[in-house]
XYZ file of C-alpha atoms in Angstrom:
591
model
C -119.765 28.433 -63.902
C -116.058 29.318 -64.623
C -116.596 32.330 -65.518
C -119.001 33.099 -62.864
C -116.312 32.485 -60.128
C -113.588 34.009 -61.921
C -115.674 36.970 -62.120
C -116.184 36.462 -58.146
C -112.287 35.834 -57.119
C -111.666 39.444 -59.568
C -114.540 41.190 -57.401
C -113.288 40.272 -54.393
C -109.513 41.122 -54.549
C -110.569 44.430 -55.844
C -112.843 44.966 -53.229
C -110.160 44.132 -51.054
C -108.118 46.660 -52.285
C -110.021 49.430 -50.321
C -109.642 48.452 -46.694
C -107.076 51.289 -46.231
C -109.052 53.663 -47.858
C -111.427 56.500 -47.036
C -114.845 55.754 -46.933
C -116.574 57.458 -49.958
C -119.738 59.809 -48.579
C -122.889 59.576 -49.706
C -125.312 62.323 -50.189
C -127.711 61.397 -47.385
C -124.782 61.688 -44.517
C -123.912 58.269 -44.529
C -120.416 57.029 -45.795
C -119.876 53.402 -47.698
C -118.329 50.663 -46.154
C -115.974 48.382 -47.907
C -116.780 45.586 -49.915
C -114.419 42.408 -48.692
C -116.058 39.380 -49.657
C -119.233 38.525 -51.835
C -120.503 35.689 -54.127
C -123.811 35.525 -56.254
C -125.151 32.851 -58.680
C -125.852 35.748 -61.069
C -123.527 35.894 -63.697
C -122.136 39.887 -64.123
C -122.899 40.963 -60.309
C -120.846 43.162 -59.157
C -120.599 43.688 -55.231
C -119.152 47.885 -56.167
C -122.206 48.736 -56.944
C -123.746 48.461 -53.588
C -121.125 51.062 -52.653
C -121.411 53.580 -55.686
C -123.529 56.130 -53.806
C -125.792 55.142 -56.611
C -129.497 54.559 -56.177
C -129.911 53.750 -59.985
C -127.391 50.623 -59.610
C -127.762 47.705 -58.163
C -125.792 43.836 -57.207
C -128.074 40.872 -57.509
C -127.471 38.015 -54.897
C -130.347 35.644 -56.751
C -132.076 33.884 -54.197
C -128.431 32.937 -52.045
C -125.475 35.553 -52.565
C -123.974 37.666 -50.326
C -121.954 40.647 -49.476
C -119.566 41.047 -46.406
C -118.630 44.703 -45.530
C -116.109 46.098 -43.247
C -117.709 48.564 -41.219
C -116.010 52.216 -40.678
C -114.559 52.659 -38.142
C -116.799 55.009 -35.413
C -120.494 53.936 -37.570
C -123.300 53.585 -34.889
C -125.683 52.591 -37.525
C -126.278 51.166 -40.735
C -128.729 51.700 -43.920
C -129.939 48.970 -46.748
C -131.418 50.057 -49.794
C -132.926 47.041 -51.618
C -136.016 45.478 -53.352
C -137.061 42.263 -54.858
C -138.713 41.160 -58.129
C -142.232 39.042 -59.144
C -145.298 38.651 -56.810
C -146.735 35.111 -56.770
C -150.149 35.297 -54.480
C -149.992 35.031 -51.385
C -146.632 34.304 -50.454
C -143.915 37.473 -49.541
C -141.724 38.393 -52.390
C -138.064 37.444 -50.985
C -136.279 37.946 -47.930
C -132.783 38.271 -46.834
C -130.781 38.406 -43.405
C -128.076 40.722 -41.658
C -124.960 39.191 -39.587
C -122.593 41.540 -37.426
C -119.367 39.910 -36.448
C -115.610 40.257 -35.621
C -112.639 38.535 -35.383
C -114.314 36.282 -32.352
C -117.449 35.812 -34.543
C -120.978 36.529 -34.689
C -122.048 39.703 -32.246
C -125.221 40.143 -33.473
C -127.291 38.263 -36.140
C -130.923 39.459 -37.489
C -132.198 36.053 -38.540
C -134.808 36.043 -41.979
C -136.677 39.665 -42.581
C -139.327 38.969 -45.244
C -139.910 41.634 -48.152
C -143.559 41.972 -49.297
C -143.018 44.896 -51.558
C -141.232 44.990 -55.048
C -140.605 48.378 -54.545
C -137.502 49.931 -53.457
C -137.229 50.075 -49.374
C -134.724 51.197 -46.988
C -134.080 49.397 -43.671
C -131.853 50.911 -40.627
C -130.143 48.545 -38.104
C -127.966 50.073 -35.395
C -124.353 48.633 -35.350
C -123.837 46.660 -31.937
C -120.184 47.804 -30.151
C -117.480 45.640 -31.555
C -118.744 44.834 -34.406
C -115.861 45.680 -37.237
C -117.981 43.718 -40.169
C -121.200 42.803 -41.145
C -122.990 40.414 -43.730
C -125.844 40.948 -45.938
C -127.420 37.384 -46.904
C -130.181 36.544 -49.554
C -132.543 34.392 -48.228
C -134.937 34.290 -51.002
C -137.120 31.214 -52.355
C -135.335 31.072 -55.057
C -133.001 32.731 -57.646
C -136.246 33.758 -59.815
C -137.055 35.761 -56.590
C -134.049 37.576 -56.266
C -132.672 40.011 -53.767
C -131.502 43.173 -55.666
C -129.179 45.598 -53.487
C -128.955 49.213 -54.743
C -126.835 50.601 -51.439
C -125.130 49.803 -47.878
C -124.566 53.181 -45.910
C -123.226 53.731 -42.489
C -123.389 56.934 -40.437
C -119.951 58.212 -39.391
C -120.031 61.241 -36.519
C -118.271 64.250 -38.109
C -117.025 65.906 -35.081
C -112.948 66.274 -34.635
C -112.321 63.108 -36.443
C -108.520 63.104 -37.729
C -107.263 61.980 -41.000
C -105.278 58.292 -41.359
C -102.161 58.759 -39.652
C -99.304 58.718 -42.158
C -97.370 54.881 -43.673
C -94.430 53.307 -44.197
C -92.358 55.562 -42.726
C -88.869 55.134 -43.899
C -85.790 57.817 -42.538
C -82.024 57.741 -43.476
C -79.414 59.425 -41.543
C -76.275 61.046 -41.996
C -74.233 62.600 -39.410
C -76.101 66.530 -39.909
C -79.727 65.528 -41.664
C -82.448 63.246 -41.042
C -84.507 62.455 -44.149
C -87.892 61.424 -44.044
C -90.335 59.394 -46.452
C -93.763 58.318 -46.096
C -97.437 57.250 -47.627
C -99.787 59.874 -46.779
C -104.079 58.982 -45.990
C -106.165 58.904 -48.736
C -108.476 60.999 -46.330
C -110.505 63.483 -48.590
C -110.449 66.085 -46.228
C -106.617 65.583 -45.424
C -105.052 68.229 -45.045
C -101.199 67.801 -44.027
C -98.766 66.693 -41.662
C -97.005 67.881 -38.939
C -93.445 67.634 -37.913
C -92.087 67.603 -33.951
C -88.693 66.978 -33.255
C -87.999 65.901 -29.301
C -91.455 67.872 -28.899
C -90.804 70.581 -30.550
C -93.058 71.535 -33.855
C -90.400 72.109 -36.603
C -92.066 72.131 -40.007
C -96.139 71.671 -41.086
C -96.394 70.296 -44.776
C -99.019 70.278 -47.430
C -101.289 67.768 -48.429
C -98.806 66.804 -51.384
C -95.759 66.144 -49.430
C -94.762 63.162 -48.796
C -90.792 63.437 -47.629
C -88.596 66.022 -45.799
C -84.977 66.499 -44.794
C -84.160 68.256 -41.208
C -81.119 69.562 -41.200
C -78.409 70.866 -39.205
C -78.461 67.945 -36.663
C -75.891 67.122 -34.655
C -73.598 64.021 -35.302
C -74.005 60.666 -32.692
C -77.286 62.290 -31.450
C -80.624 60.772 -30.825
C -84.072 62.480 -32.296
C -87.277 61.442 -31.076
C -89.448 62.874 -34.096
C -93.366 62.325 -34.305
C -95.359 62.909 -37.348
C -99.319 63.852 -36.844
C -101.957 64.408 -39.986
C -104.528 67.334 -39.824
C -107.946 67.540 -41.894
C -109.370 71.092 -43.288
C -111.047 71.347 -39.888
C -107.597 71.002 -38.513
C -108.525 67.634 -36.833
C -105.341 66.465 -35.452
C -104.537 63.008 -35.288
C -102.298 61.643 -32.410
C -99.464 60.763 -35.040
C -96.612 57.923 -35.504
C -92.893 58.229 -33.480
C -90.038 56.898 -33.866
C -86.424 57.289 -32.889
C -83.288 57.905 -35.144
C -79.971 58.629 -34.008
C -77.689 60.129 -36.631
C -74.126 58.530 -36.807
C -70.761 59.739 -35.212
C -68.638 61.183 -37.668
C -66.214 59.292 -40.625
C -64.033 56.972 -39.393
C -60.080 56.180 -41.156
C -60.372 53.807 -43.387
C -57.986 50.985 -44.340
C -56.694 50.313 -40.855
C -53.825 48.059 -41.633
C -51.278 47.216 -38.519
C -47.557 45.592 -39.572
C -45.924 43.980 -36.846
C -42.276 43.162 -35.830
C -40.957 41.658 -32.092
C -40.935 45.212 -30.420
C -43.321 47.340 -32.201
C -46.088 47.989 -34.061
C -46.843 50.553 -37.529
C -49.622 51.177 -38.506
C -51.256 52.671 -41.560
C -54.656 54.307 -42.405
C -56.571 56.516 -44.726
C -58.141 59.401 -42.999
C -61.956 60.684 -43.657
C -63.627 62.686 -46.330
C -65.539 64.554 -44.022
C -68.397 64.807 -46.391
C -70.892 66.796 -44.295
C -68.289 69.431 -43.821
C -67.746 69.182 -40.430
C -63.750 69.766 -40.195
C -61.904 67.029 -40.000
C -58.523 68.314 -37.819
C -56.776 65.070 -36.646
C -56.604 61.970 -34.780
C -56.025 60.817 -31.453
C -54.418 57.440 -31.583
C -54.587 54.835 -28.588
C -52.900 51.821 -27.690
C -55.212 49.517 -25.206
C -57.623 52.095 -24.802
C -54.526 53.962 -23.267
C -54.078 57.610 -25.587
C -50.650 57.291 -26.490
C -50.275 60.506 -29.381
C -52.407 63.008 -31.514
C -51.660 63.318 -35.031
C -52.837 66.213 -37.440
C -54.888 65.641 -40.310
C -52.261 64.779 -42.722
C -50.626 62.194 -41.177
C -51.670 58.621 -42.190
C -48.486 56.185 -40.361
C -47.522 55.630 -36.757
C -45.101 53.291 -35.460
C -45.619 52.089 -31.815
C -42.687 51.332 -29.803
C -41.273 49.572 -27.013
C -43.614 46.795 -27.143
C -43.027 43.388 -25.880
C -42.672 40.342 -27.822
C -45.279 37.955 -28.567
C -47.798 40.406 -27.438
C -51.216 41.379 -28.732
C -52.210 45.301 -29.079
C -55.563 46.749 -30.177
C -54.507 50.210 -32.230
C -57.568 52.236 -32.276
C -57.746 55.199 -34.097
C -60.544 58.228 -33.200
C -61.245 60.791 -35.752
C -61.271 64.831 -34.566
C -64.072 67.622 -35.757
C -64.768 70.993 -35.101
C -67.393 71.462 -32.405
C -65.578 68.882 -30.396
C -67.226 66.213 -32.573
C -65.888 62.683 -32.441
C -65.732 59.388 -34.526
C -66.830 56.363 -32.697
C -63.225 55.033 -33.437
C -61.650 52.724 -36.043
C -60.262 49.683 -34.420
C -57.454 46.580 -35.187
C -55.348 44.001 -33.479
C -51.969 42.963 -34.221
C -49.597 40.693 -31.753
C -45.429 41.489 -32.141
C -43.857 38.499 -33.445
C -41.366 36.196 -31.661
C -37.478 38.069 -31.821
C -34.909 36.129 -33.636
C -31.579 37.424 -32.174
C -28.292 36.404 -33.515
C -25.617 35.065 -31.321
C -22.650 37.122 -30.734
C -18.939 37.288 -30.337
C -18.458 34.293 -33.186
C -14.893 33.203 -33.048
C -12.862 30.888 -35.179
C -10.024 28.279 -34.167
C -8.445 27.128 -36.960
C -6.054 24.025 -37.430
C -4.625 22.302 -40.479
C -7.194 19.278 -39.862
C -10.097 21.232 -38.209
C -11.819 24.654 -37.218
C -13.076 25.178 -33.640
C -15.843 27.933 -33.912
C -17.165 29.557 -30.462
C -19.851 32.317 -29.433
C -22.277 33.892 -27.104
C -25.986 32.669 -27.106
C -28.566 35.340 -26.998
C -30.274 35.841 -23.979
C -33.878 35.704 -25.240
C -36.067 33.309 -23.805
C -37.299 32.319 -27.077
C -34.400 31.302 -28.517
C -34.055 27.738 -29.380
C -31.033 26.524 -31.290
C -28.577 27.547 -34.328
C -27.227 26.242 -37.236
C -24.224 26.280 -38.761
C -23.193 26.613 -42.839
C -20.273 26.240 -44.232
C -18.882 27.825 -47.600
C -15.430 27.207 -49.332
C -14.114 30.261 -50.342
C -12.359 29.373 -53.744
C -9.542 32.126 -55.358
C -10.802 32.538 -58.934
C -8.877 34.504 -61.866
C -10.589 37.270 -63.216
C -11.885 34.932 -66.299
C -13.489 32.852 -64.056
C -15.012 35.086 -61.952
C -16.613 36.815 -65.248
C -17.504 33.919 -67.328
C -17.033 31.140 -64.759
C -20.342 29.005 -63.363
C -21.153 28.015 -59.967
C -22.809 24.540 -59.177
C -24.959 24.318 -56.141
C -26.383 21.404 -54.539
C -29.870 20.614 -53.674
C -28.630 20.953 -49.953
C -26.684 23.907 -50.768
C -28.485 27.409 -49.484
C -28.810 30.246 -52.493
C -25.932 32.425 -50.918
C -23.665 29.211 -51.426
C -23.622 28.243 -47.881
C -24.140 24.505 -46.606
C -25.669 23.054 -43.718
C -23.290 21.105 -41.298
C -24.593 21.056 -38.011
C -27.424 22.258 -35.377
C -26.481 22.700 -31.541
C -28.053 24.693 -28.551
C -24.379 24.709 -27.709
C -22.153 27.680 -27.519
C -19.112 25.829 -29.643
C -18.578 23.437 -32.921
C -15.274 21.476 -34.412
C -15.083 20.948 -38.116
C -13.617 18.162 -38.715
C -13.770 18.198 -42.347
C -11.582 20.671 -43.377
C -8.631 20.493 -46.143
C -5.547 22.770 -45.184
C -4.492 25.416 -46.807
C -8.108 26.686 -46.970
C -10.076 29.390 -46.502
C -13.447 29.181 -45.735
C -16.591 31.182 -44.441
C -18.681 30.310 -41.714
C -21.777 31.613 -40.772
C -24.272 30.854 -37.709
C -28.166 31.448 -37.757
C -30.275 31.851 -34.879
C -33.831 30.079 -34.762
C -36.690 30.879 -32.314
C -39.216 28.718 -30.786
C -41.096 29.206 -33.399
C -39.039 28.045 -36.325
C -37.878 31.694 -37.760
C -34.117 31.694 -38.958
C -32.015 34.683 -38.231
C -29.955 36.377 -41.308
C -27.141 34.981 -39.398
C -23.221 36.013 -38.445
C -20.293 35.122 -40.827
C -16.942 34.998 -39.943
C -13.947 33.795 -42.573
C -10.975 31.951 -41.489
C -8.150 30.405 -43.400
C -6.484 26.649 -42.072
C -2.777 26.555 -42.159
C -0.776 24.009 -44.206
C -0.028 20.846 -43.097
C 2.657 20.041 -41.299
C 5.394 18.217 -42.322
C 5.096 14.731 -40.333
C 8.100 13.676 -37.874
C 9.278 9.770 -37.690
C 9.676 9.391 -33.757
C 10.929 6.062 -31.532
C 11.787 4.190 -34.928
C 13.262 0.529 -33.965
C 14.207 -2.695 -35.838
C 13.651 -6.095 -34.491
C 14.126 -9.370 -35.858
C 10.826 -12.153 -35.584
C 11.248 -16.148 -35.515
C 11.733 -16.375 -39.420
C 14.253 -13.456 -39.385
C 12.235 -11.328 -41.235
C 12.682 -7.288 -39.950
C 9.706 -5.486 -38.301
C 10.409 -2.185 -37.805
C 8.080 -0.238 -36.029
C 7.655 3.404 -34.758
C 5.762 5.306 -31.917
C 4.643 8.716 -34.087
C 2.987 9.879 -36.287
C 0.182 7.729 -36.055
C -2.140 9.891 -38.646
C -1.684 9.401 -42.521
C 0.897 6.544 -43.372
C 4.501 5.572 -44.042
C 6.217 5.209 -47.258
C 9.029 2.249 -46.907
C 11.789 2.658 -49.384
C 14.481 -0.437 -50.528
C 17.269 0.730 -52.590
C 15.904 4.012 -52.942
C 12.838 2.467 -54.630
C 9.164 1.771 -53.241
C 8.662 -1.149 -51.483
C 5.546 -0.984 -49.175
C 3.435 1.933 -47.905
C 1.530 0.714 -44.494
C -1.416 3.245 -42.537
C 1.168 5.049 -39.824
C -1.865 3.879 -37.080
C -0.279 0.162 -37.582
C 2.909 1.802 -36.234
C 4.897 -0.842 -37.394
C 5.693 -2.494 -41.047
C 7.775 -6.069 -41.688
C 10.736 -6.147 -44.190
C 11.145 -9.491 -45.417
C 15.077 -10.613 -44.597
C 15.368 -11.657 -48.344
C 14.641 -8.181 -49.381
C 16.872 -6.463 -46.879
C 19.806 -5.073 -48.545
C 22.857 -3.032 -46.853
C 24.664 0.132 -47.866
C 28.733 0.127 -48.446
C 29.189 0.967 -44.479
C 27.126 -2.752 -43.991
C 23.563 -0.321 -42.312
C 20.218 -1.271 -43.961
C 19.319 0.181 -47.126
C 16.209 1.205 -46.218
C 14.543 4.213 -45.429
C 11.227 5.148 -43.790
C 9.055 8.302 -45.075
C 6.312 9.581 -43.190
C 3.577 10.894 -44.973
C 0.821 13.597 -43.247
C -3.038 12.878 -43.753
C -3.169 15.521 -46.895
C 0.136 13.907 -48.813
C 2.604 15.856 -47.119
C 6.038 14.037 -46.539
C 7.968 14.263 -43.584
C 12.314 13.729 -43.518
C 12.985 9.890 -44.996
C 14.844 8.428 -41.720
C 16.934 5.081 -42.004
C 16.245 2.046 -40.855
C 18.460 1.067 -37.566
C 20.025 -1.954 -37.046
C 18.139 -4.404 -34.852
C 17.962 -3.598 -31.274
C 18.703 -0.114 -31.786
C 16.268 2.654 -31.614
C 16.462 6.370 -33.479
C 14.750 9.383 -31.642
C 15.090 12.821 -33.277
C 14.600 15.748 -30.664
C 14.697 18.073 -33.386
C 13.169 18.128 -36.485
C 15.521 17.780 -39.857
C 14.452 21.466 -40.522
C 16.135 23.178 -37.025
C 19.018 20.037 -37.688
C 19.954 21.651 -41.358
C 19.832 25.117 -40.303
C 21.799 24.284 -37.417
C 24.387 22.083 -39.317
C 24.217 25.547 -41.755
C 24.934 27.764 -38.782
C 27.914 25.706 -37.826
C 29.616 25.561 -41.263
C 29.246 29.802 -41.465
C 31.098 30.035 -37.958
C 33.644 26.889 -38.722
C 34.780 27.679 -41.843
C 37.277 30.536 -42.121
C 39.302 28.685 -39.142
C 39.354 25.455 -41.280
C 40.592 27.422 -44.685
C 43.043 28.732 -42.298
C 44.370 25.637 -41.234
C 44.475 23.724 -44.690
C 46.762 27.050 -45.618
C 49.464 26.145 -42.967
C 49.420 22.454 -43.318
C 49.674 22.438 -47.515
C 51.428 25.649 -48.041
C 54.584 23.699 -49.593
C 52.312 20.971 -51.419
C 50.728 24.310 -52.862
C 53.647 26.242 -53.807
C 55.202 23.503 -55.802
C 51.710 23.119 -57.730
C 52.126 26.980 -59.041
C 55.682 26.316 -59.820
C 54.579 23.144 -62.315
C 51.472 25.557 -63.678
C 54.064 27.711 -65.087
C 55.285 27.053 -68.574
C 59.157 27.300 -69.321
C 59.784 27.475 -72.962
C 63.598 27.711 -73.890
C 64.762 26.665 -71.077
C 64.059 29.865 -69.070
C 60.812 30.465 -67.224
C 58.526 33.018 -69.311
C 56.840 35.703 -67.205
């Protein structure tokens, strides 16, 4: 039983195999239909050979096979060639029954025709419209009566019917040719095809051809093309269409668009041109607007004047001979956000701080700066050469480090050293975070200056002890000496300091021994000044620099009158000293 319906499942798939096919003629004018499904309880049937155009061979159906054929397509009628086997008295010898259908179902069925004959008959039935298959059933007693089918043959009319149209069309397109592949019919009269291009017959073929190339086509340019099948008698069949456009020419490749805040370059490779067409140049827009043509060599363009923060589409069309066009190569790119640096950077610069000052940029997307600071450090050549740098974590790579961010158009540093020189320099940032390269400017704060004593007075408190105070300086402190020695140093902000009256001494002319020195913020030290007496106060208009040099001043101008004047007061004191300088030796004065 296994291999019985093996067998069947094989039979059928192969008959199945023939539906496209041409129907195989038969000598008698009839063609044979297709087997597409069968089964028989006789083991070794095969349904094919009810199809042969064979009279010799036969398929057994036993007593309850059957055979389903698809019926050619224009048959009006239909021929059975079969017999049966054994004889018993008086009973006929088999039977068997026909079924047209379709798709919907039955159209026409024949119910039970009886066989009395063992012989080999032929029956004719005439195929009812729309029937597209039809059924052969045994519908014998049993399968020791069996029906025995030599052939099935349908009558095809022979006048002007065309071959199979063509299959599986496939075309491929470049910008000149068309090529075209197909299946041709398995027709046995087919002849060829025929090739029309927008109506036009361009090219028959023979029977053995199966693809073509049209040529010579022109680029972005839609072919209606229809492809008919003839027979020997030159039957014509109506024929498949279809539509193919061939493509625009190459396109430059590697479109690649760099931005900055007021333009745009772009980059590109430009075509092959492998069909030969003649590539000569491209025309470049800018938002669809045409903004330059470029020959063919030329692969950069930079557009200008663009505004900030601004997206472009660059699109780049390809030129041909013929007047022949690509279909365009296309990008986007928006101009980035401007980072301008301020201007006009100026530098103030004191012993105890730098003012810095500058112009903002106008840009509205400017948001803030920043401000680094470098000490600029003289280094001997040694050092310079062999000599390392440390930098701190918050230290930038150039050596510069942050101090301050302001929207501001000015900035003190207050923590300078003098005698200094350092280098400044201000970034800009936009609203989007970008930092400018910056402007540097290098400045250079003056020594300190030499602190002044002002408003120094001495009063005496309930215990008797001296408290001396002072109205300036009031930065750095004051160094109180006793003696000439150390005896206190107070911050010169108290602006006063107390002198115990145990530890008060005097000088020979009875004035305190004491002495204050003011000392600047960076250890400089001002002109000692002495302590007054209580209740008295000591201002100094003038510093004890422009006192000296005026003291100086007065000694260059006084002096020749005072020499002057000692000469005529002590000329006889003086002469009498040269008289005693000279040595007398034997009682007379030697020369």
């Amino acid at each position: 039983m296994r291999l019985r319906i093996t067998f069947i499942v094989c039979i059928y798939f192969f008959s199945f195999s023939f539906l496209n096919s041409a129907f195989a003629a038969v000598t008698s004018g009839y063609v044979s239909p297709v087997v597409i499904d069968s089964r028989s309880p006789i083991v070794g049937y095969n349904p094919q050979n009810s199809v042969d155009s064979n009279l010799t061979s036969y398929t057994n159906l036993g007593g309850n096979g059957y055979i389903k054929y698809l019926i050619p397509s224009g048959s009006n009628s239909m021929k059975i060639h079969l017999r049966t086997t054994n004889y018993p008295t008086g009973q006929y010898l088999g039977s068997y029954r026909i079924v047209f259908s379709n798709s919907q179902g039955v159209v026409w069925d024949s119910d039970k025709i009886k066989i009395y004959t063992t012989s080999l008959i032929a029956d004719d039935f005439a195929i009812p419209d729309k029937a597209t298959e039809v059924t052969v059933y045994s519908t014998s007693y049993a399968d020791y009566f069996p029906l025995l089918v030599y052939e099935v043959e349908m009558t095809v009319p022979i006048d002007k019917t065309p071959p199979h149209e063509v299959t599986n069309l496939v075309t491929t397109s470049s910008t000149t040719t068309i090529l075209l592949n197909f299946n041709k019919p398995t027709d046995s009269d087919y002849a060829g095809t025929r090739l029309y291009v927008n109506g036009v017959l361009v090219k028959t073929l023979g029977s053995t051809t199966t693809s073509y190339r049209l040529t010579e086509l022109k680029p972005n340019t839609t072919y209606n093309i229809r492809i008919t099948t003839f027979d020997t008698s030159n039957n014509e069949s109506e024929g498949i269409t279809t539509s193919v456009k061939t493509p625009p020419p190459p396109d430059v490749a590697n479109l690649i668009l760099s931005s900055s805040p007021y333009s745009i370059f772009a980059k590109w490779i430009n075509p092959d041109d492998p069909d030969g067409l003649g590539f000569i140049g491209n025309d470049l827009y800018l938002n669809e607007k045409l903004i330059t043509s470029l020959d063919k060599n030329t692969t950069t363009y930079t557009f200008t004047d663009l505004s900030p923060n601004t997206s472009y589409t660059v699109k780049i069309v390809s030129k041909y001979n013929g007047g022949y066009s690509s279909s365009g190569q296309t990008a986007t790119a928006k101009t980035t956000i401007p980072i301008e640096d301020i201007t006009d950077l100026q530098a103030d610069a004191k012993y105890d701080r730098v003012k810095l000052s500058w112009k903002l940029p106008g840009s509205e997307f400017f948001s803030h700066v920043k401000i680094y600071r470098k000490k600029i450090e003289q280094k001997s050549f040694w050092d310079q050469l062999f000599g390392a740098t440390a930098v701190s974590a918050a230290t930038t790579s150039d050596g510069y480090t942050p101090m301050f961010e302001t929207n501001g158009t000015y900035w003190t540093d207050l923590t300078v050293t003098p005698d200094t020189t350092y280098s400044y320099k201000v970034t800009s940032v936009n609203i989007e975070g970008n930092e400018s390269q910056g402007v540097t400017i290098e400045t250079k704060t003056p020594s300190e200056p030499a602190p002044v004593l002002t408003g120094v007075a001495t009063t005496q408190n309930e215990n008797g002890d001296y408290v001396v105070t002072w109205t300036s300086p009031i930065k750095g402190s004051v160094k109180v000496l006793i003696g000439g020695k150390s005896y206190t140093v107070v911050d010169a902000a108290s602006q006063q300091v107390m002198i115990k009256k145990e530890d008060m001494k005097t000088d020979f002319f009875g004035g305190y021994d004491a002495k204050l020195v003011p000392v600047g913020e960076f250890g400089t030290e001002g002109q000692a000044v002495q302590v007054p007496a209580v209740g008295k106060k000591i201002e100094f208009p003038i510093t004890f620099d422009d006192f000296m040099k005026t003291v100086v001043n007065i000694l260059s101008w006084a002096a020749p009158l005072i020499l002057v004047l000692f000469v005529f007061i002590f000329w006889r004191p003086f002469i009498a000293f040269l008289r005693k300088t000279i040595l007398v030796k034997g009682g007379r004065m030697k020369s």
